[in-house]
Coordinates of C-alpha atoms and ligand atoms in Angstrom, one line a residue:
X1 CA 0.0 -11.0 16.7
X2 CA 2.3 -8.0 16.9
X3 CA 5.0 -10.7 15.6
X4 CA 7.3 -7.8 14.4
X5 CA 10.4 -8.4 15.7
X6 CA 12.1 -5.5 15.3
X7 CA 15.1 -5.4 17.7
X8 CA 16.9 -8.1 14.5
X9 CA 17.3 -4.4 12.2
X10 CA 20.0 -3.1 14.7
X11 CA 22.1 -6.3 14.0
X12 CA 22.1 -6.7 10.2
X13 CA 25.0 -4.9 8.8
X14 CA 24.9 -3.0 5.4
X15 CA 25.2 -6.1 4.6
X16 CA 21.9 -8.1 4.9
X17 CA 20.4 -4.4 4.1
X18 CA 22.4 -5.1 0.4
X19 CA 21.1 -8.8 -0.1
X20 CA 17.8 -7.8 0.6
X21 CA 17.6 -5.5 -1.4
X22 CA 19.2 -7.4 -3.9
X23 CA 16.6 -9.9 -3.3
X24 CA 13.4 -7.0 -3.8
X25 CA 15.1 -5.7 -6.9
X26 CA 15.7 -9.3 -8.6
X27 CA 11.6 -10.2 -7.7
X28 CA 10.6 -7.1 -9.8
X29 CA 11.4 -9.8 -12.8
X30 CA 11.7 -12.9 -10.9
X31 CA 9.4 -15.4 -8.5
X32 CA 11.9 -16.4 -7.1
X33 CA 15.6 -14.3 -7.1
X34 CA 18.4 -17.7 -8.0
X35 CA 21.9 -17.1 -5.2
X36 CA 23.4 -15.7 -8.8
X37 CA 21.4 -13.3 -9.8
X38 CA 21.4 -11.8 -6.1
X39 CA 25.0 -11.5 -5.4
X40 CA 25.7 -9.9 -9.2
X41 CA 23.1 -7.6 -8.0
X42 CA 24.6 -6.8 -5.2
X43 CA 27.2 -7.1 -6.6
X44 CA 29.6 -9.1 -3.7
X45 CA 31.6 -12.2 -4.2
X46 CA 29.1 -15.3 -5.5
X47 CA 30.6 -17.5 -2.3
X48 CA 30.4 -14.8 0.6
X49 CA 26.4 -14.4 -0.5
X50 CA 25.8 -17.3 0.2
X51 CA 26.2 -17.2 3.9
X52 CA 24.3 -14.4 4.3
X53 CA 21.8 -15.3 2.2
X54 CA 21.3 -18.7 4.8
X55 CA 21.8 -16.2 7.5
X56 CA 18.6 -14.2 6.2
X57 CA 16.7 -17.4 5.9
X58 CA 17.5 -18.1 9.3
X59 CA 15.9 -15.2 10.0
X60 CA 12.7 -15.6 8.3
X61 CA 13.8 -12.1 6.4
X62 CA 13.6 -14.5 3.3
X63 CA 12.3 -17.8 1.8
X64 CA 14.4 -20.1 -0.6
X65 CA 12.1 -22.3 -2.3
X66 CA 11.9 -24.6 -5.7
X67 CA 10.6 -23.9 -8.8
X68 CA 10.3 -25.1 -11.7
X69 CA 13.1 -24.3 -13.1
X70 CA 15.4 -22.9 -10.8
X71 CA 15.5 -22.8 -7.4
X72 CA 15.8 -19.1 -5.3
X73 CA 15.2 -16.3 -2.9
X74 CA 12.3 -14.3 -2.3
X75 CA 11.4 -11.5 0.8
X76 CA 9.1 -12.6 3.4
X77 CA 6.3 -9.4 4.7
X78 CA 8.4 -9.6 7.4
X79 CA 11.8 -8.6 4.4
X80 CA 10.5 -6.1 3.0
X81 CA 8.9 -5.3 7.2
X82 CA 12.1 -4.5 7.3
X83 CA 13.5 -3.1 4.4
X84 CA 10.9 -0.4 4.6
X85 CA 11.3 0.5 8.6
X86 CA 15.5 0.4 7.9
X87 CA 15.0 3.6 5.4
X88 CA 12.5 4.8 7.9
X89 CA 14.1 5.0 11.2
X90 CA 17.1 6.1 9.3
X91 CA 15.4 8.9 7.5
X92 CA 14.7 10.0 11.3
X93 CA 10.4 9.5 11.1
X94 CA 10.7 7.2 13.4
X95 CA 13.1 5.5 16.1
X96 CA 10.9 2.8 18.3
X97 CA 8.6 0.7 17.7
X98 CA 5.0 -0.9 20.2
X99 CA 2.4 -1.8 20.5
X100 CA 0.0 -3.5 17.7
X101 CA -3.1 -1.5 17.3
X102 CA -5.4 -2.7 14.6
X103 CA -5.7 -5.3 11.9
X104 CA -7.5 -4.0 9.5
X105 CA -8.4 -6.1 6.1
X106 CA -5.3 -5.4 4.4
X107 CA -3.0 -3.8 7.2
X108 CA -1.3 -3.9 10.4
X109 CA -0.9 -0.7 12.0
X110 CA 1.0 -0.1 15.2
X111 CA 2.5 2.5 17.7
X112 CA 5.7 3.7 16.9
X113 CA 7.6 7.0 18.0
X114 CA 9.9 9.4 16.0
X115 CA 14.0 10.1 18.0
X116 CA 12.0 13.2 20.1
X117 CA 9.5 10.4 21.8
X118 CA 6.3 11.8 20.0
X119 CA 3.9 9.0 19.7
X120 CA 3.3 8.4 15.3
X121 CA 1.4 5.7 13.7
X122 CA 2.5 3.6 11.8
X123 CA 0.2 1.5 9.1
X124 CA 2.2 -1.8 7.0
X125 CA 0.0 -1.9 4.1
X126 CA -0.5 -5.5 3.0
X127 CA -2.3 -6.1 0.2
X128 CA -2.2 -9.4 -3.0
X129 CA -2.6 -12.1 -0.9
X130 CA -5.4 -12.7 0.6
X131 CA -7.4 -10.5 -1.2
X132 CA -10.5 -12.1 -3.3
X133 CA -12.2 -9.5 -3.9
X134 CA -12.7 -9.7 -8.7
X135 CA -10.8 -12.5 -7.6
X136 CA -11.6 -13.5 -11.7
X137 CA -11.3 -10.2 -13.3
X138 CA -7.4 -9.7 -11.4
X139 CA -6.3 -12.8 -12.7
X140 CA -7.6 -11.9 -16.2
X141 CA -5.4 -9.0 -15.6
X142 CA -2.1 -10.6 -14.1
X143 CA -1.7 -13.1 -16.1
X144 CA -0.2 -11.1 -18.9
X145 CA 1.3 -8.5 -16.4
X146 CA 4.5 -9.4 -15.5
X147 CA 5.0 -9.7 -11.3
X148 CA 1.8 -8.2 -10.6
X149 CA 3.3 -9.2 -7.0
X150 CA 2.2 -8.6 -3.1
X151 CA 6.0 -6.5 -3.6
X152 CA 4.0 -4.0 -5.7
X153 CA 0.5 -3.1 -5.1
X154 CA 0.9 -3.0 -0.9
X155 CA 3.7 -0.3 -2.5
X156 CA 1.3 1.4 -4.3
X157 CA -1.7 1.4 -2.1
X158 CA 0.9 2.5 0.5
X159 CA 2.1 5.7 -2.1
X160 CA -1.9 6.5 -2.8
X161 CA -2.9 6.5 0.2
X162 CA -0.1 8.9 1.4
X163 CA -0.7 11.0 -1.6
X164 CA -3.8 11.3 -1.2
X165 CA -3.9 12.0 2.6
X166 CA -1.4 14.3 2.5
X167 CA -3.2 16.1 -0.2
X168 CA -5.9 16.2 1.6
X169 CA -4.2 17.6 4.7
X170 CA -2.5 20.5 3.2
X171 CA -6.3 21.4 2.1
X172 CA -7.6 21.4 6.0
X173 CA -9.7 18.4 5.7
X174 CA -9.6 16.6 9.2
X175 CA -7.2 13.7 8.3
X176 CA -4.1 12.9 10.5
X177 CA -1.1 14.5 9.3
X178 CA 0.8 12.4 7.1
X179 CA 4.3 12.3 8.2
X180 CA 6.2 9.9 6.0
X181 CA 5.9 6.6 3.6
X182 CA 8.3 4.5 2.2
X183 CA 7.7 1.2 0.0
X184 CA 4.3 -0.5 1.6
X185 CA 4.2 1.6 4.6
X186 CA 3.6 5.3 5.9
X187 CA 3.9 7.4 9.2
X188 CA 0.8 9.1 10.3
X189 CA 0.2 11.4 13.1
X190 CA -1.6 8.7 15.8
X191 CA -6.0 10.1 16.2
X192 CA -5.9 10.2 19.6
X193 CA -10.1 8.8 20.0
X194 CA -11.5 5.9 18.8
X195 CA -13.2 4.2 16.0
X196 CA -16.7 5.3 15.3
X197 CA -18.1 1.9 15.9
X198 CA -16.9 1.9 19.3
X199 CA -18.9 5.0 20.4
X200 CA -21.7 4.1 22.0
X201 CA -23.1 7.5 23.2
X202 CA -22.8 10.8 21.4
X203 CA -23.1 14.6 23.2
X204 CA -24.5 16.1 19.7
X205 CA -25.9 13.6 17.4
X206 CA -27.4 16.2 14.8
X207 CA -24.5 18.5 14.6
X208 CA -22.2 14.9 14.0
X209 CA -24.9 13.8 11.3
X210 CA -24.4 17.0 9.5
X211 CA -20.5 16.9 9.8
X212 CA -20.6 13.7 8.2
X213 CA -22.3 14.9 5.8
X214 CA -20.1 18.2 5.2
X215 CA -17.6 16.2 4.9
X216 CA -18.4 14.1 1.6
X217 CA -19.4 17.3 -0.1
X218 CA -16.0 18.9 0.8
X219 CA -14.5 16.1 -0.7
X220 CA -16.3 15.9 -3.6
X221 CA -16.2 19.1 -4.2
X222 CA -12.3 18.9 -4.1
X223 CA -12.8 16.2 -6.6
X224 CA -12.7 13.5 -4.8
X225 CA -14.4 10.0 -2.9
X226 CA -13.2 8.2 0.5
X227 CA -14.9 5.3 -1.0
X228 CA -15.1 4.0 2.8
X229 CA -16.3 6.2 4.0
X230 CA -18.0 4.0 7.3
X231 CA -17.9 3.6 11.3
X232 CA -14.4 1.5 11.4
X233 CA -13.3 4.8 8.9
X234 CA -14.0 7.5 11.1
X235 CA -12.2 8.1 14.0
X236 CA -13.6 11.0 16.8
X237 CA -11.1 12.5 19.3
X238 CA -11.5 13.6 22.2
X239 CA -13.8 16.6 21.4
X240 CA -15.2 14.4 19.8
X241 CA -14.9 15.6 16.2
X242 CA -14.8 13.4 13.2
X243 CA -10.8 12.6 11.9
X244 CA -11.3 10.4 8.5
X245 CA -8.8 7.8 7.7
X246 CA -8.0 4.8 4.7
X247 CA -7.0 5.5 1.7
X248 CA -6.4 3.9 -0.5
X249 CA -9.4 3.2 -3.0
X250 CA -10.5 6.7 -2.4
X251 CA -11.3 8.2 -6.5
X252 CA -11.6 10.7 -8.4
X253 CA -15.4 12.5 -9.1
X254 CA -14.9 11.5 -12.9
X255 CA -14.9 8.6 -12.0
X256 CA -17.2 6.8 -14.1
X257 CA -19.2 4.9 -11.0
X258 CA -18.6 8.0 -9.0
X259 CA -22.2 8.3 -8.0
X260 CA -22.7 4.9 -7.3
X261 CA -19.8 5.2 -5.2
X262 CA -21.1 8.9 -3.9
X263 CA -23.6 7.7 -2.7
X264 CA -22.8 4.5 -1.4
X265 CA -20.5 6.7 1.1
X266 CA -23.7 8.8 2.3
X267 CA -26.2 5.8 3.0
X268 CA -22.9 4.2 4.9
X269 CA -23.1 7.6 7.6
X270 CA -27.2 7.4 7.8
X271 CA -27.9 3.7 8.4
X272 CA -25.1 3.0 10.7
X273 CA -26.8 6.8 12.8
X274 CA -29.9 4.5 12.4
X275 CA -29.2 1.6 14.0
X276 CA -26.7 3.7 16.3
X277 CA -28.8 6.2 17.3
X278 CA -32.1 6.0 15.8
X279 CA -31.5 9.1 13.9
X280 CA -32.7 10.1 10.8
X281 CA -32.9 12.7 8.7
X282 CA -34.8 13.9 5.9
X283 CA -31.1 15.8 4.7
X284 CA -28.2 14.2 3.0
X285 CA -26.5 15.4 -0.2
X286 CA -27.1 14.0 -4.1
X287 CA -24.7 13.6 -6.0
X288 CA -26.7 16.8 -8.6
X289 CA -25.4 18.8 -5.4
X290 CA -22.0 18.6 -6.0
X291 CA -20.0 21.8 -6.8
X292 CA -16.5 21.5 -7.6
X293 CA -14.0 24.3 -6.8
X294 CA -11.1 22.2 -6.4
X295 CA -9.1 20.0 -7.7
X296 CA -7.3 17.6 -5.2
X297 CA -7.4 14.3 -8.0
X298 CA -5.2 16.1 -10.5
X299 CA -2.8 17.2 -7.5
X300 CA -2.7 13.7 -6.6
X301 CA -1.5 12.1 -9.9
X302 CA 0.7 14.9 -9.8
X303 CA 2.7 13.5 -6.8
X304 CA 4.1 10.3 -8.0
X305 CA 1.4 8.3 -8.3
X306 CA 1.6 7.2 -11.7
X307 CA -1.8 6.6 -14.0
X308 CA -0.4 3.2 -13.9
X309 CA -0.5 2.9 -10.5
X310 CA -3.9 3.7 -9.7
X311 CA -5.2 1.4 -13.0
X312 CA -3.7 -1.2 -11.2
X313 CA -4.6 -1.3 -7.7
X314 CA -8.0 0.3 -9.1
X315 CA -7.9 -3.6 -10.0
X316 CA -6.6 -4.8 -7.2
X317 CA -9.3 -3.1 -5.0
X318 CA -12.5 -3.8 -7.5
X319 CA -12.6 -0.9 -8.5
X320 CA -11.7 -1.0 -12.2
X321 CA -11.4 -3.8 -14.6
X322 CA -9.8 -4.4 -17.1
X323 CA -11.5 -3.3 -19.9
X324 CA -8.1 -3.1 -22.4
X325 CA -6.1 -6.0 -22.1
X326 CA -6.6 -7.0 -26.0
X327 CA -5.0 -3.7 -27.0
X328 CA -1.7 -4.2 -24.3
X329 CA -0.6 -7.4 -25.6
X330 CA 2.6 -5.9 -25.4
X331 CA 2.0 -6.1 -21.8
X332 CA 2.6 -9.8 -22.8
X333 CA 6.0 -11.3 -20.1
X334 CA 9.1 -12.2 -22.2
X335 CA 10.5 -13.1 -18.7
X336 CA 8.4 -15.0 -16.4
X337 CA 9.4 -17.5 -14.9
X338 CA 7.3 -20.4 -16.1
X339 CA 8.3 -19.5 -19.5
X340 CA 11.9 -19.4 -21.7
X341 CA 14.2 -17.6 -19.4
X342 CA 17.3 -16.7 -20.1
X343 CA 19.0 -18.3 -17.4
X344 CA 19.4 -21.7 -17.4
X345 CA 20.5 -22.7 -13.4
X346 CA 22.2 -20.5 -11.1
X347 CA 24.9 -19.9 -13.4
X348 CA 25.0 -16.0 -14.7
X349 CA 27.6 -17.8 -17.9
X350 CA 28.4 -14.3 -19.8
X351 CA 27.4 -10.6 -19.7
X352 CA 25.6 -10.9 -22.0
X353 CA 23.1 -13.4 -20.5
X354 CA 23.2 -10.7 -17.6
X355 CA 21.8 -8.1 -20.3
X356 CA 19.2 -9.6 -21.6
X357 CA 16.8 -10.8 -18.6
X358 CA 18.2 -7.5 -16.4
X359 CA 15.4 -5.1 -15.0
X360 CA 13.5 -5.5 -18.2
X361 CA 11.5 -3.2 -15.8
X362 CA 7.2 -2.7 -17.1
X363 CA 6.3 -1.0 -13.9
X364 CA 8.3 1.9 -13.3
X365 CA 12.1 2.8 -13.7
X366 CA 15.3 1.7 -12.6
X367 CA 15.4 4.8 -10.6
X368 CA 13.2 3.9 -7.8
X369 CA 15.3 0.8 -7.0
X370 CA 18.2 2.2 -7.3
X371 CA 16.9 4.7 -5.5
X372 CA 15.6 2.3 -2.6
X373 CA 19.1 0.5 -3.1
X374 CA 20.9 3.5 -2.4
X375 CA 19.0 4.5 0.8
X376 CA 18.8 1.1 2.2
X377 CA 22.3 0.9 2.2
X378 CA 24.6 3.9 2.7
Ligands
ADP401 P1 -7.6 -0.6 6.3 O1 -7.5 -0.6 5.0 O2 -7.2 -1.7 6.4 O3 -8.8 -0.5 6.6 P2 -7.3 1.5 8.1 O4 -6.5 2.9 8.1 O5 -9.0 1.4 7.9 O6 -6.8 0.3 7.7 O7 -7.1 1.1 9.9 C1 -7.4 0.2 10.9 C2 -7.7 0.9 11.7 O8 -6.5 1.2 12.7 C3 -8.6 1.8 12.0 O9 -10.1 1.4 12.1 C4 -7.8 2.8 13.6 O10 -8.8 1.6 14.6 C5 -7.1 2.1 13.9 N1 -6.2 3.7 13.1 C6 -5.4 3.8 11.6 N2 -4.9 4.5 11.2 C7 -4.7 5.6 13.5 C8 -4.9 6.3 13.1 N3 -3.5 7.4 12.5 N4 -4.5 6.9 14.5 C9 -5.2 6.2 15.4 N5 -5.3 4.9 15.0 C10 -5.2 4.1 13.9
MG402 MG1 -10.3 0.2 7.2

């Protein structure tokens, strides 16, 4: 663990990042990106790109693999990490790297610092690799969607987390202050404290219990449910006040299963207090108590976290089924690597060939990637 070797960041050249970004863009439509495509996206000489690709493989930022039809490159976790870290450090959101402080279900957590030496928390989202929940649903869904890849899933998970954290923070909820995000990485305030699961005693159990139940109600009154409100995602700061973390699974109270998620959050707290503190109360909130007075869920939907992103992530997290797959026959992949591909071998012969398969983006627009690329290369 902690094997993210960031010292390399300083030695990578603008050209290295240009090539990494080209592979990232190529991976929108291709599981493996041929060198010729990388060269064309990066706008570099074919010959020059080969050496860069080789070196990036040596540093494990890319891997070279053999595919059915042709061979090519893909970004490794570390390659993707580097692209995000480079961008965040250019923006001054992050300047130095510290210890790994957590390995969550689907994340790695590090202490970092900005250029003022202020310590912050960096969360790297890692989705789509080791998640076996609802694997069948997901396969059915992803079967005819192009490249719903770990890159995309990890990125929308971070995008959602940042959007919710910001909406909650702006409303005065006790959550870490969101600082910045890029790709699959979120930078936020470092909570000085411990997750509830590591707390054996508290001064005033009843107060804490009430505070947590009130939070669940306040969330719901604002239009949302945390969805994973347990002792791992509730931290206690120095003053024994709760700080809530971990937001990728949050749902709207308009979700068809909202009542179930709400009750599950409530019973997580009740069960924990019973087991850990031997505390039970007759008082706990019910779904029917909700008095919605805010539209946090709608705000988040306007923040760039699109409906399609929400759906793709929900399916991955088992929060939604793909029930309209038949209507969406248009999603059928036409440039799937295993199907007819407009490129034979590694060579791009004509401009036409190039046009045919370049960036037929289904999941998002070209602008997003171009922005990213511009920022990485600038
Ligand atoms: P996951 O989605 O993988 O569960 P979490 O966001 O819950 O990830 O983070 C995992 C662990 O990392 C937490 O249980 C906590 O110990 C630590 N952690 C996460 N965010 C922060 C933060 N802002 N400050 C301090 N520690 C944090
Ligand atoms: Mg967690």
